[in-house]
Backbone as JSON, one array per atom type, in Angstrom:
{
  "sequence": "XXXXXXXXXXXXXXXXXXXXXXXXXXXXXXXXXXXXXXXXXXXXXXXXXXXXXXXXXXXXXXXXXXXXXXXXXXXXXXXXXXXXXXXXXXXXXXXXXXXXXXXXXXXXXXXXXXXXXXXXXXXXXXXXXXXXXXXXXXXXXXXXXXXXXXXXXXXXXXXXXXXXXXXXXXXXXXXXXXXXXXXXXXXXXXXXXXX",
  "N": [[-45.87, 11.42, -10.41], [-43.18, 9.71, -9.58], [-42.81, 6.03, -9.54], [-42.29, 3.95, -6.71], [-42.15, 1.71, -6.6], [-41.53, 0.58, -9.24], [-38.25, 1.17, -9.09], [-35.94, -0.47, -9.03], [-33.41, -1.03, -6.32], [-30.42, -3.25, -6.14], [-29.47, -4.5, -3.18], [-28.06, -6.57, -1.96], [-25.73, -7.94, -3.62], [-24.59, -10.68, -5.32], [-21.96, -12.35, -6.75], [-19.17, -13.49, -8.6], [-15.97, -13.49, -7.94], [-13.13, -11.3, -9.29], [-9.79, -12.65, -9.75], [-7.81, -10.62, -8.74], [-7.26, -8.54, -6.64], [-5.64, -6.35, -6.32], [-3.89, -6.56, -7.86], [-2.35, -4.71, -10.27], [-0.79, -5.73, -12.81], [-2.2, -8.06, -13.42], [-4.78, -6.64, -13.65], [-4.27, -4.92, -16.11], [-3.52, -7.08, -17.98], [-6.13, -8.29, -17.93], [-8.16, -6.45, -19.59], [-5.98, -4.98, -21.71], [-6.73, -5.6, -24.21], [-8.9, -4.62, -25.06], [-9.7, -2.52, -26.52], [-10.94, -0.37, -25.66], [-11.68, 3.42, -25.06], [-9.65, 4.44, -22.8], [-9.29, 7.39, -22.2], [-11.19, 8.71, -21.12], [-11.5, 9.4, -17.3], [-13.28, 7.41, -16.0], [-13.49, 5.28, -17.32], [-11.91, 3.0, -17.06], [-12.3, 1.92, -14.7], [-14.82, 0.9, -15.61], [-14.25, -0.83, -17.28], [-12.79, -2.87, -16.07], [-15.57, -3.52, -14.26], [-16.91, -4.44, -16.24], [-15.58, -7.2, -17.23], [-15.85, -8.28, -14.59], [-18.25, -8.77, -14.33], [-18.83, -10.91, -16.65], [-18.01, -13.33, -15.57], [-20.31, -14.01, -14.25], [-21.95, -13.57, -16.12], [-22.15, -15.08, -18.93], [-20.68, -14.61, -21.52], [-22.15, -16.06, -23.97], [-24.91, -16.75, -23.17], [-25.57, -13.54, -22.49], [-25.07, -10.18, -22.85], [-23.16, -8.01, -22.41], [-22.74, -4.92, -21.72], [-22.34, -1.04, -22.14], [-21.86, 2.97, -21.73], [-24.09, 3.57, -22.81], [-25.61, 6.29, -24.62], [-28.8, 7.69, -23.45], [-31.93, 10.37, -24.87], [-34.29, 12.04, -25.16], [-35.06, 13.4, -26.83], [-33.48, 16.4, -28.67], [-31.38, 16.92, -27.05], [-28.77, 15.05, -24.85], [-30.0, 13.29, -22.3], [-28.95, 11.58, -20.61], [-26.27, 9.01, -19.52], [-25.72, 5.29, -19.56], [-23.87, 3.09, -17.92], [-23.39, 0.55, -17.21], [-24.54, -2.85, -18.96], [-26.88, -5.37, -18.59], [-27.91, -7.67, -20.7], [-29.74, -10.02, -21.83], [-29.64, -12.77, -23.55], [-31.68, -14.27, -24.88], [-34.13, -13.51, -24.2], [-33.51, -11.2, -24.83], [-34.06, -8.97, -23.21], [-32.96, -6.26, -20.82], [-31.63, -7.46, -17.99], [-30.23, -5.71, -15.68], [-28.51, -3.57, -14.7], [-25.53, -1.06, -14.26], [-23.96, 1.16, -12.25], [-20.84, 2.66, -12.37], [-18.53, 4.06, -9.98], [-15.78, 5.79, -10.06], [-14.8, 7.65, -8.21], [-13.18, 10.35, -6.33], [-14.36, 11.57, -4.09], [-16.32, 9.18, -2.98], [-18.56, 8.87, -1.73], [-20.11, 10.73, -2.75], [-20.27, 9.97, -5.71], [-21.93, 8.07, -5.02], [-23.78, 9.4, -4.39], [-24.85, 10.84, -6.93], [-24.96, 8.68, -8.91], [-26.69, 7.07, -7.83], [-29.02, 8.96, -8.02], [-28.44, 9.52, -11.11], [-29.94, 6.78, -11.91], [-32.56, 7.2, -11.09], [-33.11, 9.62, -12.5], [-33.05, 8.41, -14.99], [-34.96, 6.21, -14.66], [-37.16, 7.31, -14.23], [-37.69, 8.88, -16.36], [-37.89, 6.65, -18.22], [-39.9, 5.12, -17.46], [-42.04, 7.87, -17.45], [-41.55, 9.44, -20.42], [-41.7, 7.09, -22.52], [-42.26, 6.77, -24.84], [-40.71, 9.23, -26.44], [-38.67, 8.25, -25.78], [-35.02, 7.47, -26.64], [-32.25, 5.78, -27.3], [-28.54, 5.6, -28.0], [-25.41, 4.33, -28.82], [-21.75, 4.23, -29.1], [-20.67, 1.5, -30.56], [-21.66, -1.22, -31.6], [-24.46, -1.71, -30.69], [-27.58, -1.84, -30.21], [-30.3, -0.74, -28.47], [-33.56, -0.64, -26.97], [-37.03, 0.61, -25.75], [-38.56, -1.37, -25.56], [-37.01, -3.28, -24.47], [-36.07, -2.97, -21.9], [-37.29, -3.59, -18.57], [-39.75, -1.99, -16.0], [-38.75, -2.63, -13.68], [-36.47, -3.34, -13.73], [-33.35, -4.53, -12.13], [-30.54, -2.43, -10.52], [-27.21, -1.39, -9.48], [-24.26, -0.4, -7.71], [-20.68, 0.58, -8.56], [-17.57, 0.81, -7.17], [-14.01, 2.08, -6.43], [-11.29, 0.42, -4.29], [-12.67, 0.06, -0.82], [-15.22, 1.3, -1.13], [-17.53, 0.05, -0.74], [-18.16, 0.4, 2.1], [-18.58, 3.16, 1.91], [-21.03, 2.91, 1.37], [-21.51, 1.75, -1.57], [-22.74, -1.02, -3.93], [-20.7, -3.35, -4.83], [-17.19, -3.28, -4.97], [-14.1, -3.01, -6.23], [-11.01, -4.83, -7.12], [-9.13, -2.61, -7.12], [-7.47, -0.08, -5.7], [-8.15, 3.77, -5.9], [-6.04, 4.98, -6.53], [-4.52, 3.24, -7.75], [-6.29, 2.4, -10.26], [-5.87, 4.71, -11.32], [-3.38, 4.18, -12.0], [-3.16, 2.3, -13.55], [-4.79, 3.02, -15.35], [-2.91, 5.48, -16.39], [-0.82, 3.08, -17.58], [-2.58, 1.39, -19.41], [-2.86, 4.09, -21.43], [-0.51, 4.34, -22.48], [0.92, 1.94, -23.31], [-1.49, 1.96, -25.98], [-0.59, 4.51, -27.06], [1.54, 3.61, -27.8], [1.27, 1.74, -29.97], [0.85, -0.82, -28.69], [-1.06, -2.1, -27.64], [-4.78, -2.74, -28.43], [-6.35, 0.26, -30.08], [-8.41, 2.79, -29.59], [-11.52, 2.13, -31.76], [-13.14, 4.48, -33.96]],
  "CA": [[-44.89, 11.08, -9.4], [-42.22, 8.51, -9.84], [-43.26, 5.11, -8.29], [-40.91, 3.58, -6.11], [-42.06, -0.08, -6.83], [-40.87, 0.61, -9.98], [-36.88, 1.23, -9.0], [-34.87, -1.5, -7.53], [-31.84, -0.86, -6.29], [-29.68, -4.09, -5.6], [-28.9, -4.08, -2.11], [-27.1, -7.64, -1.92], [-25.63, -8.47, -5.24], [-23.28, -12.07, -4.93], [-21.38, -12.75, -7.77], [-17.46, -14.15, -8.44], [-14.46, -11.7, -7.61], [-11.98, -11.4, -10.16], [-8.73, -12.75, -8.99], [-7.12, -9.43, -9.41], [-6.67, -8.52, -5.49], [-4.9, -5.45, -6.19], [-2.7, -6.79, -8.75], [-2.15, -4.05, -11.45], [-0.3, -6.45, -13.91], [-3.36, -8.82, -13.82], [-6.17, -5.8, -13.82], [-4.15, -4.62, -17.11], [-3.63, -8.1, -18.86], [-7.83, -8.53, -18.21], [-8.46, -5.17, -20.38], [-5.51, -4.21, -22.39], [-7.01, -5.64, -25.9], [-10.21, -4.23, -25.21], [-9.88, -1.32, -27.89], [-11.99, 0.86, -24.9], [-11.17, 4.64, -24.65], [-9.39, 4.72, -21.47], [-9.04, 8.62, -21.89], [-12.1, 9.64, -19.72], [-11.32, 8.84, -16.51], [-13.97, 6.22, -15.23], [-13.22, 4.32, -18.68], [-11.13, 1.43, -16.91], [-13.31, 1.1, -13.84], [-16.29, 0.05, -16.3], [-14.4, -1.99, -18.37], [-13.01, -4.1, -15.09], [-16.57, -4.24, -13.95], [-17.43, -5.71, -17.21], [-14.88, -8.33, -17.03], [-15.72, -8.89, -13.75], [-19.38, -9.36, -14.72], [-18.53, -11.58, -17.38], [-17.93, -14.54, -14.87], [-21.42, -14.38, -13.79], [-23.14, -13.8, -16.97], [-21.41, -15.67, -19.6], [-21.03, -14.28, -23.15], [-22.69, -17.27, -25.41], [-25.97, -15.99, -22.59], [-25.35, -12.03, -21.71], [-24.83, -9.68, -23.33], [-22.47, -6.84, -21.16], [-22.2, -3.37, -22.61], [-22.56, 0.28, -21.47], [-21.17, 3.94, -22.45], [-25.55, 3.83, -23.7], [-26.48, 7.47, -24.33], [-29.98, 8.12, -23.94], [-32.34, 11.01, -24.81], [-35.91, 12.28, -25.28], [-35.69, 14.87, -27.84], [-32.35, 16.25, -29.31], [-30.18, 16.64, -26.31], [-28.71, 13.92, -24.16], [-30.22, 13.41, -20.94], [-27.71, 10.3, -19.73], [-25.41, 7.71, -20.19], [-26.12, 4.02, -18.94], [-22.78, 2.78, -17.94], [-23.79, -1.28, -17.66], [-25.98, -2.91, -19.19], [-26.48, -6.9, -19.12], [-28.87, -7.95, -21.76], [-30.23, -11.35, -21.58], [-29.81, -13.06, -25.44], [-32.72, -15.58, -25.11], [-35.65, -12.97, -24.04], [-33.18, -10.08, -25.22], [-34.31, -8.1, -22.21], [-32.25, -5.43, -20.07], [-31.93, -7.67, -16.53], [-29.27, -5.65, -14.84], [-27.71, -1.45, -15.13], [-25.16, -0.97, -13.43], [-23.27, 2.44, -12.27], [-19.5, 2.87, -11.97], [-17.92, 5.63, -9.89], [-14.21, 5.29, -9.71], [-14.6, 9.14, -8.06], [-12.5, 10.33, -4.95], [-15.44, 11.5, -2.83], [-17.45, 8.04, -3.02], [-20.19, 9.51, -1.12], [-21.03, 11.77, -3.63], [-20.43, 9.43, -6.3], [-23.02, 7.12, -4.94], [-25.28, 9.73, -4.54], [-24.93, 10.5, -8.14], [-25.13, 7.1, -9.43], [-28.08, 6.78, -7.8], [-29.81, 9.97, -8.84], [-28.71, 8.86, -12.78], [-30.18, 5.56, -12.09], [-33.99, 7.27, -11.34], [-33.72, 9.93, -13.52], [-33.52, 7.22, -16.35], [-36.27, 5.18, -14.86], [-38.04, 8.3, -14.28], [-38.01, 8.72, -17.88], [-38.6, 5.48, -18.91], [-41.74, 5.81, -17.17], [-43.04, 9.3, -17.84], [-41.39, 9.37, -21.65], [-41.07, 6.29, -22.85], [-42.43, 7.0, -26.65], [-39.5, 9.33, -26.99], [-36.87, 7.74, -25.13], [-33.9, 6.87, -27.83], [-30.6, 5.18, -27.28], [-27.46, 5.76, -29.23], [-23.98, 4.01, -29.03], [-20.71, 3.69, -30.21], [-20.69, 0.59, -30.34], [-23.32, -1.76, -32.52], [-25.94, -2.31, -29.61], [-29.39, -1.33, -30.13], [-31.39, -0.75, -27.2], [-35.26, -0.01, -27.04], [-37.72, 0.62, -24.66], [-39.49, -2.3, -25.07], [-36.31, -4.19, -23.74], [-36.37, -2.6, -20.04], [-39.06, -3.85, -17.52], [-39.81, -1.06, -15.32], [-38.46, -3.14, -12.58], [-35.4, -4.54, -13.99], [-32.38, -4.09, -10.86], [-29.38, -1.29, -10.58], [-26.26, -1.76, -8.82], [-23.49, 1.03, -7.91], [-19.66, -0.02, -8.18], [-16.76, 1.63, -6.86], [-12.83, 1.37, -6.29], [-11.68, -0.44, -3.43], [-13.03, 0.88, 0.09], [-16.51, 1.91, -1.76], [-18.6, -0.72, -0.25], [-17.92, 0.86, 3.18], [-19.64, 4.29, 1.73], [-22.61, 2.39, 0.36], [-22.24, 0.54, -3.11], [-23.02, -2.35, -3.72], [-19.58, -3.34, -5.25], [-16.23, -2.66, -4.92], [-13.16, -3.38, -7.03], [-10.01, -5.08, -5.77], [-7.74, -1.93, -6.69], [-7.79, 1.48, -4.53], [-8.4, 4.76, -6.62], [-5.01, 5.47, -6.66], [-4.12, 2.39, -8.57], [-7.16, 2.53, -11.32], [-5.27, 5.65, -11.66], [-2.06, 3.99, -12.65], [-3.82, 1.61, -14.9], [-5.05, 4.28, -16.83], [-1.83, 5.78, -17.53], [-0.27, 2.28, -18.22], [-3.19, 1.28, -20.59], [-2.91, 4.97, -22.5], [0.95, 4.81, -22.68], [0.29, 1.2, -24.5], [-2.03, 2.5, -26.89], [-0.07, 5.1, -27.63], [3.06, 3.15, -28.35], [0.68, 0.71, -30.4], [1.41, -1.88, -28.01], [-2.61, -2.33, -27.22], [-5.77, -2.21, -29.85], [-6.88, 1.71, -29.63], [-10.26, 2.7, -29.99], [-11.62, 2.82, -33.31], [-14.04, 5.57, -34.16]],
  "C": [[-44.26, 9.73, -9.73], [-42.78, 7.34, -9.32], [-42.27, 4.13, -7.88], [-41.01, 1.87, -6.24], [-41.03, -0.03, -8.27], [-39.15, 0.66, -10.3], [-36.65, 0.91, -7.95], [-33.56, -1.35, -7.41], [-31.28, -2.46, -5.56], [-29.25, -4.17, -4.74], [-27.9, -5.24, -1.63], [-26.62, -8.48, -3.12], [-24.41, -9.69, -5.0], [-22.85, -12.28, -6.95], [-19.88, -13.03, -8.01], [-16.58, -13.17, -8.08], [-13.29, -12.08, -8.26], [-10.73, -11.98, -9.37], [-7.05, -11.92, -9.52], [-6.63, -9.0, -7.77], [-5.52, -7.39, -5.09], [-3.39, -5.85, -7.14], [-2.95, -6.21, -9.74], [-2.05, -5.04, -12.51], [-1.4, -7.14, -14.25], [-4.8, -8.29, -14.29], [-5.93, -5.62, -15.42], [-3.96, -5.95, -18.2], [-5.53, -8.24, -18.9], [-8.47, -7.53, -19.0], [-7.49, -4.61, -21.27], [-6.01, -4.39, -23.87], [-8.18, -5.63, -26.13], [-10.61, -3.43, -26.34], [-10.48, -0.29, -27.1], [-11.22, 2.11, -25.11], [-10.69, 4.29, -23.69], [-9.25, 6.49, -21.08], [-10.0, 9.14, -20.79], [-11.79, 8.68, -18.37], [-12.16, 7.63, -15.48], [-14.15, 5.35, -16.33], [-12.94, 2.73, -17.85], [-11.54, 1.04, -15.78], [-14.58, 0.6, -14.49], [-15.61, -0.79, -16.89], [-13.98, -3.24, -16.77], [-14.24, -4.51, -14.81], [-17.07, -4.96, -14.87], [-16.9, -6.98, -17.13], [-14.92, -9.13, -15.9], [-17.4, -9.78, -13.29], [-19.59, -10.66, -15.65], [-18.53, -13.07, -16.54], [-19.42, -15.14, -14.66], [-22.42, -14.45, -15.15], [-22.28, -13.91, -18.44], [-21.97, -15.24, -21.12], [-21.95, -14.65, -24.64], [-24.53, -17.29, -24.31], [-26.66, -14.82, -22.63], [-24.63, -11.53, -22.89], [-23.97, -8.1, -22.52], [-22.43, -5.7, -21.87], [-22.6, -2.43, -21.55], [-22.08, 1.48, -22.97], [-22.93, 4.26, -23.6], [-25.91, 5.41, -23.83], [-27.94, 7.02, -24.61], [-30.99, 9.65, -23.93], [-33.64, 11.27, -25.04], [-36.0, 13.11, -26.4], [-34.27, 14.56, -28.45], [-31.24, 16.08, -28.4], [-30.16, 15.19, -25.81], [-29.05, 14.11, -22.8], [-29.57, 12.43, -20.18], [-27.02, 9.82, -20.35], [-25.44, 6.44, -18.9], [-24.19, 3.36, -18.77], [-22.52, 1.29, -18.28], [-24.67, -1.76, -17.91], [-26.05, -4.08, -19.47], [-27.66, -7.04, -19.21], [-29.13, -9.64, -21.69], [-30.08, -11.82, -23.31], [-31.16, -14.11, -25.87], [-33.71, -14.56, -25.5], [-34.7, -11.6, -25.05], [-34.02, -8.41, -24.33], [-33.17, -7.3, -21.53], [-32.48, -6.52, -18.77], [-31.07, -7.16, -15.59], [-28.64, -4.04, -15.32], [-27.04, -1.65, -13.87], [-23.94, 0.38, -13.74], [-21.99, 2.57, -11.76], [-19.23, 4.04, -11.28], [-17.23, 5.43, -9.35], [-14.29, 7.21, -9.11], [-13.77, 9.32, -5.94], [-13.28, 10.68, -3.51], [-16.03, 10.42, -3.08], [-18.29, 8.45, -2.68], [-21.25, 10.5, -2.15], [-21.2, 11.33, -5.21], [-21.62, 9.04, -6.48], [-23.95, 7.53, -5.26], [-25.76, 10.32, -6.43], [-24.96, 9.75, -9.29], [-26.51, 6.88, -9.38], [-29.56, 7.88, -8.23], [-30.07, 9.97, -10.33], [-29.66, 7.86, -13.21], [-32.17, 6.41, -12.07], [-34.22, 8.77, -12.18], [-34.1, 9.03, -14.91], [-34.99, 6.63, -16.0], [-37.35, 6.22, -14.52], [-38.6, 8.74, -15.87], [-38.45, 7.54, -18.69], [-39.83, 5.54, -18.4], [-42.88, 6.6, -17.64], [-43.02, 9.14, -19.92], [-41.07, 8.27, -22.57], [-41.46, 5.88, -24.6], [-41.31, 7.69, -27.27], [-38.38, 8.96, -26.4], [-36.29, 6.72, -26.04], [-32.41, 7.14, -27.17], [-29.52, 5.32, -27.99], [-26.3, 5.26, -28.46], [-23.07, 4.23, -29.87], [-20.5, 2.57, -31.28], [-21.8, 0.08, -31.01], [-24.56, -2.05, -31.67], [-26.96, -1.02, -29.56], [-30.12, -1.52, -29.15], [-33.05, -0.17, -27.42], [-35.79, 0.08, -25.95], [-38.38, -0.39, -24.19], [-38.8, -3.44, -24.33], [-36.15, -4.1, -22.41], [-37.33, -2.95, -19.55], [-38.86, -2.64, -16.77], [-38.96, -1.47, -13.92], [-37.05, -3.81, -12.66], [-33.95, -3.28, -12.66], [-31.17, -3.46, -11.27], [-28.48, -1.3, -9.34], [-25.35, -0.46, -8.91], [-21.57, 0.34, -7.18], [-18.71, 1.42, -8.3], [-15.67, 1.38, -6.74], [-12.48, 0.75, -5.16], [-11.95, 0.48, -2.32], [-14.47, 1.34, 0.06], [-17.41, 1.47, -1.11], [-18.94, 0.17, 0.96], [-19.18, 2.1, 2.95], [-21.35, 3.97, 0.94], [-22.57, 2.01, -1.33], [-22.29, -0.56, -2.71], [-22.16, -3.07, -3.81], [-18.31, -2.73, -4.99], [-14.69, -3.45, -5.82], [-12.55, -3.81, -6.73], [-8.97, -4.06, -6.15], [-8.63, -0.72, -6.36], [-8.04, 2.89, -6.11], [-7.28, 5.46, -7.1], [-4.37, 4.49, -8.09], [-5.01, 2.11, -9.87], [-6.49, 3.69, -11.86], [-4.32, 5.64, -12.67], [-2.36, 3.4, -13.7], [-4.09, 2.04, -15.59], [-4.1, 4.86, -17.9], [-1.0, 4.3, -18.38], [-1.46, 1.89, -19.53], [-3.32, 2.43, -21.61], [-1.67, 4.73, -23.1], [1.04, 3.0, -23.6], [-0.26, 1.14, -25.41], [-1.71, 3.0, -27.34], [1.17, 4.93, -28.34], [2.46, 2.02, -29.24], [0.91, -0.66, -29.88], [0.03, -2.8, -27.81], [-3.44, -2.0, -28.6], [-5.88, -0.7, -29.45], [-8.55, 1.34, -29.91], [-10.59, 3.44, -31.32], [-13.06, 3.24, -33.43], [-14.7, 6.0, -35.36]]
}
């Protein structure tokens, strides 16, 4: 059986607030020379939350990433969306789950169901539990504490349905950002994502 000491969910998380406020132009200057995919659609709500993490846990410290698959065998059983890495101890102190989705409610509750199957697995399997990225970050098991805290961000309005987080643009407008950051990329106006 799972043990519930073991998974913390963040229930009051304080940290800076972008000074974005529903300003498109400023959401897309803070992410356009990211190089991220923006094609899947909860692409450009993780990368704001990164950027908006970034304030609190400072680069030449923290380490911010996501987009982690992990699995036990051959398939994939998840993907870790955030993941702030400590550079001293090089520990996991922080996962955190995006869901730019139009039901929020059902987001959440799938955020939070991702969040203990993982630590359900880190638990039960944690000899075969293997990580893979795009991206150069190596993750292990021995870098997670069983206890390390999980947060659940959303677009704006989200808090209301239970995350912990919420963005300063609406779901409509992460929307638009999307197409303006593809339609940049595609006109080579922005880095793309290289593969």
């Amino acid at each position: 059986m799972f043990k519930a000491a073991a998974f913390f969910f963040v229930s009051t998380f304080v940290v800076s607030s972008l000074a974005l406020a529903g300003d498109l132009n400023a959401a897309f200057d803070s992410i356009k020379n990211s190089g991220a995919d923006f094609d899947p659609d909860g692409a450009v709500c993780e990368q704001l939350e990164r950027v908006r993490l970034a304030q609190s846990y400072p680069a030449d410290k923290f380490l911010i990433t996501g987009d982690i698959e992990y699995s036990t065998g051959k398939e994939t059983v998840g993907e870790l969306d955030i993941i702030v890495i400590d550079r001293v101890t090089n520990k996991v102190v922080l996962f955190g789950e995006v869901k730019c989705w139009k039901n929020m409610e059902d987001g959440l509750m799938k955020a939070k169901s991702q969040m203990m199957r993982f630590f359900w697995n880190l638990e039960k399997h944690p000899n075969s539990l293997r990580f893979t990225s795009d991206s150069d970050t190596n993750i292990t098991v021995d870098q997670i504490p069983l206890n390390t805290p999980f947060y659940t961000v959303g677009p704006q309005g989200s808090v209301a349905q239970g995350a912990t987080y919420e963005l300063d643009l609406t779901l409509k407008e992460t929307q638009h950002l999307r197409m303006m950051l593809l339609k940049c990329q595609q006109n080579g106006e922005c880095p793309s994502p290289q593969y």
